[in-house]
Structures are given as C-alpha cells and as structure tokens.
CSV table of C-alpha atoms and ligand atoms in Angstrom, one decimal:
chain,number,residue,atom,x,y,z
A,1,MET,CA,-29.2,19.1,-35.4
A,2,THR,CA,-26.6,21.2,-33.6
A,3,VAL,CA,-23.2,19.7,-32.9
A,4,GLU,CA,-24.2,19.4,-29.3
A,5,GLU,CA,-27.3,17.5,-30.1
A,6,THR,CA,-25.4,15.1,-32.4
A,7,ASN,CA,-22.8,14.5,-29.7
A,8,LEU,CA,-25.5,13.9,-27.0
A,9,ALA,CA,-27.2,11.3,-29.2
A,10,ALA,CA,-23.8,9.7,-29.6
A,11,VAL,CA,-23.3,9.6,-25.8
A,12,ALA,CA,-26.7,7.9,-25.4
A,13,THR,CA,-25.5,5.1,-27.8
A,14,TRP,CA,-22.1,5.0,-26.0
A,15,ALA,CA,-23.7,4.5,-22.6
A,16,ALA,CA,-26.0,1.8,-23.8
A,17,LEU,CA,-23.3,-0.1,-25.6
A,18,TYR,CA,-21.0,0.0,-22.7
A,19,ASN,CA,-23.4,-2.3,-20.8
A,20,THR,CA,-24.4,-4.5,-23.7
A,21,ASP,CA,-21.5,-4.7,-26.2
A,22,PRO,CA,-18.3,-2.8,-25.3
A,23,ASP,CA,-16.5,-4.0,-28.3
A,24,ARG,CA,-19.1,-2.4,-30.5
A,25,MET,CA,-19.0,0.7,-28.4
A,26,ILE,CA,-15.3,1.0,-29.2
A,27,ASP,CA,-15.7,0.4,-32.9
A,28,GLU,CA,-18.8,2.5,-33.4
A,29,CYS,CA,-18.5,5.4,-30.9
A,30,TYR,CA,-14.8,6.1,-31.0
A,31,ALA,CA,-12.6,7.3,-33.8
A,32,VAL,CA,-9.8,5.0,-34.9
A,33,ASP,CA,-7.1,5.0,-32.2
A,34,PRO,CA,-8.7,7.5,-29.9
A,35,GLU,CA,-6.9,8.9,-26.9
A,36,VAL,CA,-8.3,7.2,-23.8
A,37,VAL,CA,-7.0,8.6,-20.5
A,38,ALA,CA,-7.7,7.9,-16.9
A,39,PRO,CA,-5.4,10.3,-15.2
A,40,GLU,CA,-2.7,8.5,-13.2
A,41,GLU,CA,-4.3,5.2,-14.2
A,42,LEU,CA,-4.0,4.5,-17.8
A,43,ARG,CA,-3.4,6.0,-21.2
A,44,ILE,CA,-4.4,4.1,-24.3
A,45,THR,CA,-3.9,5.5,-27.8
A,46,ASP,CA,-4.7,2.5,-30.0
A,47,SER,CA,-7.9,0.6,-30.4
A,48,ALA,CA,-6.4,-2.9,-30.0
A,49,THR,CA,-5.2,-2.1,-26.4
A,50,PHE,CA,-8.6,-0.4,-25.7
A,51,HIS,CA,-10.4,-3.6,-26.7
A,52,ALA,CA,-8.1,-5.7,-24.6
A,53,MET,CA,-8.6,-3.4,-21.6
A,54,GLU,CA,-12.4,-3.5,-21.9
A,55,LYS,CA,-12.2,-7.2,-22.1
A,56,ALA,CA,-10.1,-7.4,-19.0
A,57,GLY,CA,-12.5,-5.0,-17.2
A,58,ARG,CA,-15.4,-7.3,-18.1
A,59,GLU,CA,-13.6,-10.4,-17.0
A,60,ALA,CA,-12.6,-8.7,-13.8
A,61,MET,CA,-16.2,-7.7,-13.0
A,62,PRO,CA,-18.7,-9.6,-15.3
A,63,ASP,CA,-21.8,-7.9,-13.8
A,64,ARG,CA,-20.5,-4.4,-14.0
A,65,HIS,CA,-23.1,-1.9,-15.1
A,66,SER,CA,-22.8,1.8,-15.7
A,67,GLU,CA,-25.6,4.3,-15.6
A,68,VAL,CA,-25.4,7.9,-16.8
A,69,LEU,CA,-26.7,10.4,-14.3
A,70,SER,CA,-26.3,13.6,-16.2
A,71,THR,CA,-24.8,15.0,-19.4
A,72,ALA,CA,-23.8,18.5,-20.5
A,73,ALA,CA,-22.6,19.3,-24.0
A,74,VAL,CA,-20.5,22.3,-24.8
A,75,GLY,CA,-19.0,22.7,-28.3
A,76,ASP,CA,-17.1,19.6,-29.2
A,77,ARG,CA,-17.2,18.2,-25.6
A,78,VAL,CA,-19.7,16.3,-23.6
A,79,PHE,CA,-19.4,16.1,-19.8
A,80,VAL,CA,-20.9,12.9,-18.5
A,81,GLU,CA,-21.4,11.9,-14.9
A,82,GLY,CA,-22.4,8.4,-14.0
A,83,VAL,CA,-22.2,5.6,-11.5
A,84,MET,CA,-20.9,2.1,-12.0
A,85,THR,CA,-22.1,-0.8,-9.9
A,86,GLY,CA,-21.1,-4.5,-9.8
A,87,THR,CA,-19.9,-7.2,-7.5
A,88,ASN,CA,-16.3,-7.5,-6.3
A,89,PRO,CA,-15.5,-11.0,-7.6
A,90,VAL,CA,-12.8,-11.5,-4.9
A,91,ASN,CA,-15.1,-11.2,-1.9
A,92,GLY,CA,-18.6,-10.9,-3.3
A,93,THR,CA,-19.3,-7.5,-1.9
A,94,PRO,CA,-21.2,-4.9,-3.9
A,95,LEU,CA,-19.3,-2.1,-5.5
A,96,ARG,CA,-20.5,1.4,-6.4
A,97,VAL,CA,-18.3,4.0,-7.8
A,98,HIS,CA,-19.1,7.4,-9.4
A,99,TRP,CA,-17.2,8.4,-12.5
A,100,MET,CA,-17.0,11.4,-14.7
A,101,SER,CA,-16.0,11.5,-18.4
A,102,VAL,CA,-15.0,14.4,-20.6
A,103,LEU,CA,-15.6,13.2,-24.1
A,104,THR,CA,-14.3,15.2,-27.1
A,105,PHE,CA,-16.0,14.6,-30.4
A,106,ALA,CA,-15.0,15.0,-34.0
A,107,ASP,CA,-17.6,14.1,-36.7
A,108,GLY,CA,-19.8,12.4,-34.1
A,109,LEU,CA,-17.0,10.1,-32.9
A,110,ILE,CA,-15.1,10.3,-29.6
A,111,VAL,CA,-11.5,11.3,-30.3
A,112,LYS,CA,-10.6,11.9,-26.7
A,113,ASP,CA,-11.9,10.3,-23.5
A,114,ARG,CA,-10.8,11.4,-20.1
A,115,THR,CA,-12.4,9.4,-17.4
A,116,TYR,CA,-12.1,10.2,-13.7
A,117,MET,CA,-13.0,7.8,-10.9
A,118,ASP,CA,-11.7,6.3,-7.7
A,119,TRP,CA,-9.9,3.3,-9.0
A,120,SER,CA,-8.8,2.2,-5.6
A,121,VAL,CA,-12.1,0.5,-5.1
A,122,PHE,CA,-11.0,-2.1,-7.7
A,123,LYS,CA,-7.6,-2.6,-6.1
A,124,ASP,CA,-8.0,-6.2,-5.1
A,125,PHE,CA,-8.9,-7.3,-8.6
A,126,ASN,CA,-7.4,-4.5,-10.5
A,127,ARG,CA,-6.8,-5.9,-14.0
A,128,THR,CA,-6.8,-2.5,-15.5
A,129,ALA,CA,-3.5,-2.0,-13.6
A,130,GLU,CA,-2.0,-4.2,-16.3
A,131,TYR,CA,-2.8,-1.5,-18.8
A,132,ARG,CA,-1.5,1.4,-16.9
A,133,ALA,CA,1.5,3.1,-18.4
A,134,ALA,CA,4.0,1.8,-15.8
A,135,ASP,CA,5.3,5.3,-16.0
A,136,ALA,CA,4.6,7.8,-13.2
A,137,GLY,CA,5.8,10.3,-15.8
A,138,LEU,CA,2.9,9.7,-18.1
A,139,ASP,CA,2.9,12.7,-20.3
A,140,LEU,CA,-0.6,13.9,-19.8
A,141,THR,CA,0.2,17.5,-19.9
A,142,ALA,CA,-1.3,18.0,-23.3
A,143,THR,CA,-4.7,17.0,-21.9
A,144,ALA,CA,-4.2,17.7,-18.3
A,145,GLY,CA,-6.5,20.7,-18.2
A,146,PRO,CA,-5.9,22.8,-15.1
A,147,THR,CA,-3.0,20.8,-13.8
A,148,PRO,CA,0.1,22.9,-14.2
A,149,ALA,CA,2.7,21.2,-16.4
A,150,THR,CA,5.4,21.6,-13.8
A,151,ASP,CA,3.4,19.4,-11.4
A,152,ARG,CA,3.7,16.5,-13.7
A,153,PRO,CA,6.8,14.4,-14.1
A,154,THR,CA,8.1,14.5,-17.6
A,155,THR,CA,8.5,11.4,-19.8
A,156,THR,CA,12.1,10.9,-20.7
A,157,GLY,CA,12.5,7.3,-21.7
A,158,ALA,CA,11.4,6.0,-25.0
A,159,THR,CA,10.2,2.8,-23.4
A,160,MET,CA,7.7,4.7,-21.4
A,161,THR,CA,5.7,6.5,-24.0
A,162,THR,CA,3.4,3.6,-24.8
A,163,ALA,CA,1.1,1.8,-22.4
A,164,GLU,CA,2.6,-1.6,-22.7
A,165,PRO,CA,0.7,-4.4,-20.9
A,166,LEU,CA,2.3,-5.1,-17.6
A,167,PRO,CA,3.0,-8.6,-16.5
A,168,SER,CA,0.1,-10.5,-14.9
A,169,THR,CA,0.6,-12.1,-11.5
A,170,ASP,CA,0.0,-15.5,-13.0
A,171,SER,CA,2.8,-15.0,-15.5
A,172,ILE,CA,5.2,-13.8,-12.8
A,173,SER,CA,4.4,-16.7,-10.5
A,174,ALA,CA,4.8,-19.1,-13.4
A,175,PHE,CA,8.1,-17.6,-14.3
A,176,TYR,CA,9.4,-18.2,-10.7
A,177,ASP,CA,8.1,-21.8,-10.6
A,178,ILE,CA,11.1,-22.6,-12.7
A,179,ALA,CA,13.3,-19.6,-12.1
A,180,SER,CA,13.5,-20.1,-8.4
A,181,GLN,CA,15.0,-23.6,-8.9
A,182,VAL,CA,17.3,-22.7,-11.7
A,183,LEU,CA,18.6,-19.5,-10.0
A,184,CYS,CA,19.3,-21.4,-6.8
A,185,GLU,CA,21.6,-23.6,-8.9
A,186,LEU,CA,23.1,-21.1,-11.3
A,187,TRP,CA,23.3,-18.0,-9.1
A,188,ASP,CA,22.5,-18.1,-5.4
A,189,GLU,CA,19.6,-18.5,-3.0
A,190,SER,CA,19.2,-14.8,-3.2
A,191,PHE,CA,17.5,-13.8,-6.5
A,192,HIS,CA,19.2,-10.5,-6.9
A,193,ALA,CA,22.2,-8.9,-8.4
A,194,GLY,CA,25.6,-9.1,-6.8
A,195,TYR,CA,27.6,-6.1,-5.5
A,196,TRP,CA,31.3,-6.0,-6.4
A,197,GLU,CA,33.5,-3.4,-4.8
A,198,SER,CA,35.5,-2.8,-8.0
A,199,GLU,CA,36.5,-4.2,-11.3
A,200,ALA,CA,39.3,-6.1,-9.5
A,201,ASP,CA,37.0,-7.6,-6.9
A,202,ASP,CA,36.8,-11.3,-7.7
A,203,SER,CA,34.3,-12.3,-5.0
A,204,SER,CA,32.0,-15.2,-5.7
A,205,ASN,CA,28.4,-14.8,-6.8
A,206,LYS,CA,27.2,-15.7,-3.3
A,207,VAL,CA,29.5,-13.3,-1.5
A,208,ALA,CA,28.5,-10.5,-3.9
A,209,ALA,CA,24.8,-11.3,-3.6
A,210,ASP,CA,25.1,-11.2,0.2
A,211,ARG,CA,27.0,-8.0,0.0
A,212,MET,CA,24.1,-6.4,-1.9
A,213,THR,CA,21.8,-7.5,0.9
A,214,ASP,CA,24.2,-5.8,3.3
A,215,GLU,CA,24.0,-2.6,1.3
A,216,MET,CA,20.2,-2.8,1.5
A,217,ILE,CA,20.4,-3.4,5.3
A,218,GLY,CA,22.7,-0.4,5.6
A,219,LEU,CA,20.1,1.8,3.8
A,220,LEU,CA,17.3,0.4,5.9
A,221,ALA,CA,19.1,0.8,9.2
A,222,PRO,CA,16.8,-1.6,11.0
A,223,VAL,CA,16.2,-1.1,14.7
A,224,ASP,CA,15.6,-3.9,17.2
A,225,GLY,CA,11.9,-4.6,17.7
A,226,ALA,CA,10.9,-3.1,14.3
A,227,GLU,CA,8.2,-4.8,12.2
A,228,ILE,CA,9.7,-5.0,8.7
A,229,LEU,CA,8.0,-6.0,5.4
A,230,ASP,CA,9.9,-7.8,2.7
A,231,VAL,CA,7.9,-7.2,-0.6
A,232,GLY,CA,8.8,-9.9,-3.1
A,233,CYS,CA,10.7,-12.1,-0.7
A,234,GLY,CA,11.9,-15.0,-2.9
A,235,ILE,CA,12.8,-17.9,-0.7
A,236,GLY,CA,13.7,-15.7,2.2
A,237,THR,CA,17.5,-15.5,2.0
A,238,PRO,CA,17.7,-11.7,2.3
A,239,ALA,CA,15.0,-11.7,5.0
A,240,PHE,CA,17.1,-14.1,7.1
A,241,ARG,CA,20.2,-11.9,6.7
A,242,LEU,CA,18.1,-8.9,7.7
A,243,ALA,CA,16.8,-10.7,10.8
A,244,GLY,CA,20.4,-11.5,11.7
A,245,ALA,CA,21.3,-7.8,11.6
A,246,ALA,CA,18.7,-6.6,14.0
A,247,ARG,CA,16.3,-8.3,16.4
A,248,ALA,CA,13.5,-7.2,14.2
A,249,ARG,CA,10.4,-9.1,13.0
A,250,VAL,CA,10.4,-9.7,9.3
A,251,ARG,CA,7.4,-10.6,7.2
A,252,GLY,CA,7.9,-11.5,3.6
A,253,ILE,CA,5.4,-11.8,0.8
A,254,SER,CA,5.6,-13.4,-2.6
A,255,ILE,CA,3.2,-14.1,-5.4
A,256,ASN,CA,4.8,-17.5,-5.9
A,257,GLU,CA,3.4,-19.9,-3.4
A,258,ALA,CA,6.2,-22.5,-3.7
A,259,GLN,CA,8.7,-19.8,-2.7
A,260,VAL,CA,6.6,-19.0,0.4
A,261,VAL,CA,6.4,-22.7,1.4
A,262,GLU,CA,10.2,-23.0,1.0
A,263,ALA,CA,10.9,-19.7,2.8
A,264,ASN,CA,8.8,-20.8,5.8
A,265,ARG,CA,10.5,-24.1,5.8
A,266,ARG,CA,13.9,-22.4,5.9
A,267,ALA,CA,12.8,-20.1,8.7
A,268,GLY,CA,11.9,-23.2,10.8
A,269,GLU,CA,15.2,-24.8,9.9
A,270,ARG,CA,17.1,-21.7,11.0
A,271,GLY,CA,15.1,-21.5,14.3
A,272,LEU,CA,13.8,-18.1,13.1
A,273,ALA,CA,10.2,-18.9,12.7
A,274,ASP,CA,9.1,-16.9,15.7
A,275,ARG,CA,10.2,-13.6,14.1
A,276,VAL,CA,10.6,-14.3,10.3
A,277,SER,CA,7.6,-15.6,8.4
A,278,PHE,CA,6.2,-15.5,4.9
A,279,ASP,CA,2.8,-15.0,3.2
A,280,HIS,CA,1.5,-15.9,-0.2
A,281,GLY,CA,0.0,-12.8,-1.7
A,282,ASP,CA,0.1,-9.9,-4.1
A,283,ALA,CA,2.1,-6.8,-3.4
A,284,LEU,CA,-0.5,-4.8,-5.2
A,285,ALA,CA,-3.2,-5.8,-2.6
A,286,LEU,CA,-1.2,-6.4,0.5
A,287,PRO,CA,-3.1,-8.4,3.1
A,288,TYR,CA,-2.0,-6.1,5.9
A,289,ALA,CA,-3.6,-3.3,7.9
A,290,ASP,CA,-2.8,0.4,7.2
A,291,ALA,CA,0.2,1.8,9.0
A,292,SER,CA,1.3,-1.6,10.4
A,293,TYR,CA,5.0,-1.7,9.4
A,294,ASP,CA,8.0,0.3,10.7
A,295,ALA,CA,10.0,-0.3,7.5
A,296,ALA,CA,9.9,-2.2,4.3
A,297,TRP,CA,12.1,-3.1,1.3
A,298,ALA,CA,11.3,-4.2,-2.2
A,299,PHE,CA,14.4,-6.1,-3.2
A,300,GLU,CA,14.5,-6.5,-6.9
A,301,SER,CA,10.8,-7.1,-6.9
A,302,LEU,CA,9.3,-3.9,-8.3
A,303,ILE,CA,10.6,-4.9,-11.7
A,304,HIS,CA,7.6,-7.2,-11.9
A,305,MET,CA,5.0,-4.7,-10.9
A,306,ASP,CA,3.1,-1.6,-11.8
A,307,ARG,CA,5.6,0.4,-9.8
A,308,LEU,CA,3.4,3.3,-9.0
A,309,ALA,CA,0.5,1.1,-7.7
A,310,ALA,CA,3.0,-1.0,-5.7
A,311,LEU,CA,4.6,2.0,-4.1
A,312,ARG,CA,1.2,3.4,-3.1
A,313,GLU,CA,0.2,0.1,-1.7
A,314,ILE,CA,3.4,-0.3,0.3
A,315,SER,CA,3.0,3.2,1.5
A,316,ARG,CA,-0.5,2.3,2.8
A,317,VAL,CA,0.9,-0.4,5.1
A,318,LEU,CA,3.8,1.7,6.4
A,319,LYS,CA,3.6,3.9,9.4
A,320,PRO,CA,4.1,7.6,8.8
A,321,GLY,CA,7.8,8.4,8.8
A,322,ALA,CA,8.7,4.8,7.9
A,323,ARG,CA,11.5,4.0,5.4
A,324,LEU,CA,11.2,1.9,2.3
A,325,VAL,CA,14.4,0.7,0.6
A,326,VAL,CA,14.3,-0.3,-3.0
A,327,ALA,CA,16.7,-2.2,-5.3
A,328,ASP,CA,15.7,-2.1,-9.0
A,329,LEU,CA,16.9,-2.0,-12.5
A,330,LEU,CA,17.9,1.4,-13.8
A,331,GLN,CA,18.3,2.6,-17.4
A,332,THR,CA,21.5,4.5,-17.4
A,333,GLY,CA,21.6,5.9,-20.9
A,334,PRO,CA,19.6,6.2,-24.1
A,335,LEU,CA,18.9,3.1,-26.2
A,336,ASP,CA,18.6,3.0,-29.9
A,337,GLU,CA,15.5,1.4,-31.5
A,338,ALA,CA,17.1,-2.0,-31.9
A,339,ASP,CA,18.3,-2.1,-28.3
A,340,GLN,CA,15.0,-0.8,-27.0
A,341,GLU,CA,13.4,-3.8,-28.8
A,342,LEU,CA,15.9,-6.2,-27.3
A,343,VAL,CA,15.2,-4.8,-23.8
A,344,ARG,CA,11.5,-4.8,-24.2
A,345,ASP,CA,11.5,-8.4,-25.4
A,346,GLY,CA,13.9,-9.5,-22.6
A,347,LEU,CA,11.9,-7.9,-19.9
A,348,GLN,CA,8.6,-9.3,-21.2
A,349,ARG,CA,10.1,-12.7,-21.2
A,350,MET,CA,10.9,-12.4,-17.6
A,351,SER,CA,7.5,-11.0,-16.8
A,352,ALA,CA,9.1,-7.6,-15.9
A,353,SER,CA,7.9,-4.1,-16.4
A,354,PRO,CA,9.9,-1.5,-18.4
A,355,MET,CA,13.0,-0.2,-16.7
A,356,LEU,CA,13.1,3.5,-15.7
A,357,THR,CA,15.7,6.2,-16.0
A,358,GLU,CA,16.8,8.1,-12.9
A,359,ALA,CA,14.6,11.1,-13.8
A,360,GLU,CA,11.7,8.7,-14.2
A,361,TYR,CA,12.4,7.0,-10.9
A,362,ARG,CA,12.6,10.3,-9.0
A,363,ALA,CA,9.3,11.3,-10.6
A,364,LEU,CA,7.7,7.9,-9.7
A,365,VAL,CA,8.8,8.2,-6.1
A,366,ALA,CA,7.3,11.7,-5.8
A,367,GLU,CA,4.1,10.7,-7.5
A,368,ALA,CA,3.7,7.8,-5.1
A,369,GLY,CA,4.0,10.3,-2.2
A,370,PHE,CA,7.4,9.3,-0.9
A,371,GLU,CA,10.3,11.5,-0.1
A,372,LEU,CA,13.5,10.4,-1.7
A,373,GLU,CA,16.2,10.3,0.9
A,374,GLU,CA,18.9,8.6,-1.1
A,375,PHE,CA,19.3,7.5,-4.7
A,376,ARG,CA,22.4,5.5,-5.6
A,377,ASP,CA,23.3,4.4,-9.1
A,378,VAL,CA,25.3,1.3,-8.3
A,379,SER,CA,25.6,0.1,-11.9
A,380,ARG,CA,29.3,0.1,-11.6
A,381,HIS,CA,29.1,-2.4,-8.7
A,382,THR,CA,26.7,-4.8,-10.5
A,383,ALA,CA,28.4,-4.8,-13.9
A,384,LYS,CA,30.0,-8.2,-13.4
A,385,MET,CA,26.6,-9.8,-12.9
A,386,ALA,CA,25.8,-10.3,-16.6
A,387,THR,CA,29.0,-12.1,-17.4
A,388,ARG,CA,28.9,-14.2,-14.2
A,389,MET,CA,25.4,-15.3,-15.0
A,390,VAL,CA,26.4,-16.4,-18.5
A,391,GLU,CA,29.5,-18.2,-17.2
A,392,SER,CA,27.5,-20.3,-14.8
A,393,THR,CA,24.8,-20.9,-17.3
A,394,ASP,CA,27.3,-22.1,-19.9
A,395,ARG,CA,29.0,-24.3,-17.4
A,396,ARG,CA,25.8,-26.1,-16.4
A,397,TYR,CA,23.5,-25.7,-19.4
A,398,ASP,CA,23.1,-29.4,-20.2
A,399,GLU,CA,22.7,-30.4,-16.5
A,400,MET,CA,19.9,-27.8,-16.1
A,401,VAL,CA,18.1,-29.0,-19.2
A,402,ALA,CA,18.3,-32.6,-17.9
A,403,ARG,CA,17.0,-31.6,-14.5
A,404,PHE,CA,14.4,-29.0,-15.2
A,405,GLY,CA,13.5,-29.5,-18.9
A,406,GLU,CA,12.4,-27.2,-21.6
A,407,GLU,CA,11.5,-24.3,-19.3
A,408,ALA,CA,15.0,-24.0,-18.0
A,409,ILE,CA,16.1,-23.5,-21.6
A,410,GLU,CA,13.9,-20.4,-21.9
A,411,LEU,CA,15.3,-18.9,-18.8
A,412,MET,CA,18.9,-19.7,-19.7
A,413,ASP,CA,18.5,-18.3,-23.2
A,414,LEU,CA,17.2,-15.2,-21.6
A,415,ILE,CA,20.2,-15.0,-19.3
A,416,ARG,CA,22.4,-15.4,-22.4
A,417,SER,CA,20.5,-12.9,-24.5
A,418,PRO,CA,22.3,-9.8,-25.7
A,419,ALA,CA,19.8,-7.6,-23.8
A,420,ALA,CA,21.2,-8.8,-20.5
A,421,GLN,CA,24.6,-7.6,-21.6
A,422,LEU,CA,23.7,-4.0,-22.4
A,423,PRO,CA,25.7,-1.5,-20.3
A,424,GLU,CA,22.6,0.7,-20.2
A,425,MET,CA,21.0,-1.9,-18.0
A,426,GLY,CA,22.1,-0.6,-14.7
A,427,TYR,CA,21.0,-0.9,-11.1
A,428,LEU,CA,19.8,1.4,-8.4
A,429,LEU,CA,19.4,1.4,-4.6
A,430,ALA,CA,17.2,4.0,-3.1
A,431,ALA,CA,15.9,4.9,0.4
A,432,LEU,CA,12.4,6.4,0.4
A,433,ARG,CA,10.5,7.8,3.4
A,434,LYS,CA,6.8,8.0,3.9
A,435,PRO,CA,6.2,11.6,5.1
A,436,ALA,CA,5.6,11.7,8.8
B,1,SAH,N1,13.8,-10.3,-2.9
B,1,SAH,C1,14.2,-11.6,-3.2
B,1,SAH,C2,13.5,-12.1,-4.5
B,1,SAH,C3,13.7,-11.2,-5.7
B,1,SAH,S1,13.0,-12.0,-7.2
B,1,SAH,C4,15.6,-11.8,-3.3
B,1,SAH,O1,16.3,-10.8,-3.4
B,1,SAH,O2,16.1,-12.9,-3.2
B,1,SAH,C5,11.4,-11.1,-7.2
B,1,SAH,C6,10.4,-11.5,-6.2
B,1,SAH,O3,9.3,-10.7,-6.3
B,1,SAH,C7,9.9,-13.0,-6.3
B,1,SAH,O4,9.9,-13.5,-5.1
B,1,SAH,C8,8.5,-12.8,-6.9
B,1,SAH,O5,7.7,-13.9,-6.6
B,1,SAH,C9,8.1,-11.6,-6.2
B,1,SAH,N2,7.0,-10.9,-6.8
B,1,SAH,C10,6.9,-10.4,-8.1
B,1,SAH,N3,5.7,-9.8,-8.3
B,1,SAH,C11,5.0,-9.9,-7.1
B,1,SAH,C12,3.7,-9.4,-6.7
B,1,SAH,N4,2.9,-8.8,-7.5
B,1,SAH,N5,3.4,-9.6,-5.4
B,1,SAH,C13,4.3,-10.3,-4.5
B,1,SAH,N6,5.5,-10.7,-4.9
B,1,SAH,C14,5.8,-10.5,-6.2
C-alpha cells in the first residue's frame, strides 16, 4: 500500500470510531500527545486533555454524529470534509455543521489535526470553550498555513502556552454562593479592587472601591438615555452608582442567581427598579438581541471567563461604535516557575482564568474585533488591596468561620495566600470600541 492508501484507511477507522468510541479513536488513531488545533478555538497537545475534551463534547451533545463527505490524501496529509449533526440540548433544535480537517500522519497515526468549523453554532452549550487556550495569542503560527505570522498575536506569558481548562459556569456560581456573602462582610458590597490615589492615601476599602467604580464611569462616559449592559454584575453596587451618574438604563447579568435576586431587591429598595434590573444568565451566551446596547462594562468579571469568547459575545449585543469598558487583572512582569504555579493554583481556586500581560491583552482586544481606545495599567492604585484584604480577613476570621462555615475558610485562605501578594498581579482599566 502507498502511504496515501494507508492514511486513507486510517481515516476510515478514525471516522467510524468518532461516532462509536471516541476514546478508542484517540488511543488508536492518534500518536501519543498529538497536536490538535481548531484555529482560534482550542489547542491541545496532550492526550489526557484530548480525552477530557471529547468527553465534554459528547456530554454537551450526546447524539452528535459526524459523517465524512470526501477525502483527499496527499503525501503525509489527508484532507477530510464532513458534516456533524445532532440536537442542541439547550433548546432541542437540530444542528448541522460542516467541518474540514487536515490530518497529518506519521507511521499511520495522526500527529497533527487541524479542524475547521463554525463553532458559534454551539455557543449556547459550548463546553469546548472550557478547553480553549484562554489566550487570544495562541501561538499557531507554526501550523497556521497561509496566515501570515504578523497577523497573529504572539504569545508572551508562560501561563498562556498550555490550554488549561477554564472555569465552568457551575464552579464560578458555586464560588460566589459563599464569596458574595463573605466579601460583603470583609470587603465591600462591590466585589472589585479599590483605587487609592497614592501610597499615602488612607481611604477606607469602601471609599476606594467606589472610586474604582468612578474611574470606570469616567471611561464609559455614559450619556442620558443610554442602554448599558453590566456583564458580571455582582449584587449591583456598581450598576447603582452608574445609574446615579447618568439617567441611563442599566441591565446587569450574573451567572450566580442569588446575586441577581439580591441585586433586583436592592434596585427596588433604592427606587431604581424602573431603569436598573438584573438577569440570571451566562455572559458567553447573552440572552439579548444583536446590537441592542449603547455601552457595556465588564467590571472584574472577565477573569472568570474565556475572555475572547466573552468579548465576542459582548460585541454581538453592542451597537456599532459602542464602548466597552473593562477592569481586569494584569500580569505586570515575568513570573518564575514557582510563582507561576502559585498564581495558577490561586486563580483556579477562585474559578478564574489565567491573567494576561499587556501585550496579550492588546492582542486579545484586537482578535475580538474591538479597537482599543485606552489602556491604563492602574496597578499602582490597587496595590493596597492585597494587604487590606488580609487585614480585614485576619480581623474577622473566626467570626466568618462561625457564620459561614468551612467554605469561608477556603476563600479566606485564598485571600491570605502568597499568590495574592505578588506584585506582578496588577490591574488594568481599558476602554474598547466596537468599530462603527
Ligand atoms: N462587577 C461586580 C462583580 C464582580 S465579581 C462588582 O464589581 O461588584 C465577578 C462577577 O462576574 C460575579 O457577579 C460573577 O457571578 C460574574 N460572572 C462570572 N462569570 C460569569 C459568566 N460566565 N456569566 C455571567 N456572569 C459571570
């Protein structure tokens, strides 16, 4: 048999096993730790993650079925065109999506798999998003084919070179079941960093947290009558302040239902319910029409998300020319192996995605199709946050354990972990614009 014939036979097995036994497909058709890439979607370089991703895919759409429509073998490559069908488990509607794979073989096994398809059809149950490299700067240049290297953001942060699983919405929501309550006690009713003018500024946590909201409002520059979306709204504290700054309508959304109930209760209490309201939902599948908002902010909420997918989804609901303001963690310097591990562990424990460097952030924004109007590294202004958090935790540790139990311990230990004290853990504010 020629190499091409051998590879085509392997593709027939590959296609059959995909539908009957994907785990066997991975073990029998792929080399150990193959490179599996779906451009801009995922990049897997180890078999364990590959198995986990296939499992997630099956769970997301149990009746998925792929059919090969055509194959062409050239040298060590086979080009496969196919169609996948199944039922969207969220709303029961049938799905049908075409795909195309370029498989590179060595000794009859797939060493490289590049698969192209329109992933947006899965967006309302997109488990594979959890396996995306959170990095817009995925270094795919080596296998990117005709895409010029300069069009691709480069990968600069060591944390971004592996496709770490991103937090699931369940784990984020569970984290906030307890965090909302403990943070209200230990920090403020805003669940975001404080902003201190200088080292000498001794403002309280609450004053500093409100000042950060004011910085965000300044960047957003809301106009009266605007429809504004607050992505990851907590219990609404920043939204109320925003609504106080302009006669705008603010709609918040959070993945944690208890927060939404509390935020709506507070809106009523403040007499703001007619123009400030909150929905329970996922920022990665916003329950809003295309181009329905004049402005939006994601106030320390992207840290929990696949940032690229979230930015694209927010862009979808924004009107052309609308502004999106973002507050997020920022990695301000290189981390050695040990610190990287500390940060990775800390972020995972708070259901957060890896933090990005400025270069990575700029690349992310561009990749998501936004223009970056302003990027501010405000790490100097948030530096007091870490020690303030530890101080208030130490002061009320026993009381929190007594009131909220074991789970409060986990959160407070996280607040007191050395990762939270690393100076490289900085903070950014950015103003983005959806092109007009
Ligand atoms: N912006 C608020 C809360 C910040 S905490 C404030 O500054 O006070 C992060 C918020 O993001 C939480 O409300 C959390 O529930 C929300 N969040 C995280 N992931 C989300 C997702 N996928 N969809 C919607 N909200 C999400």
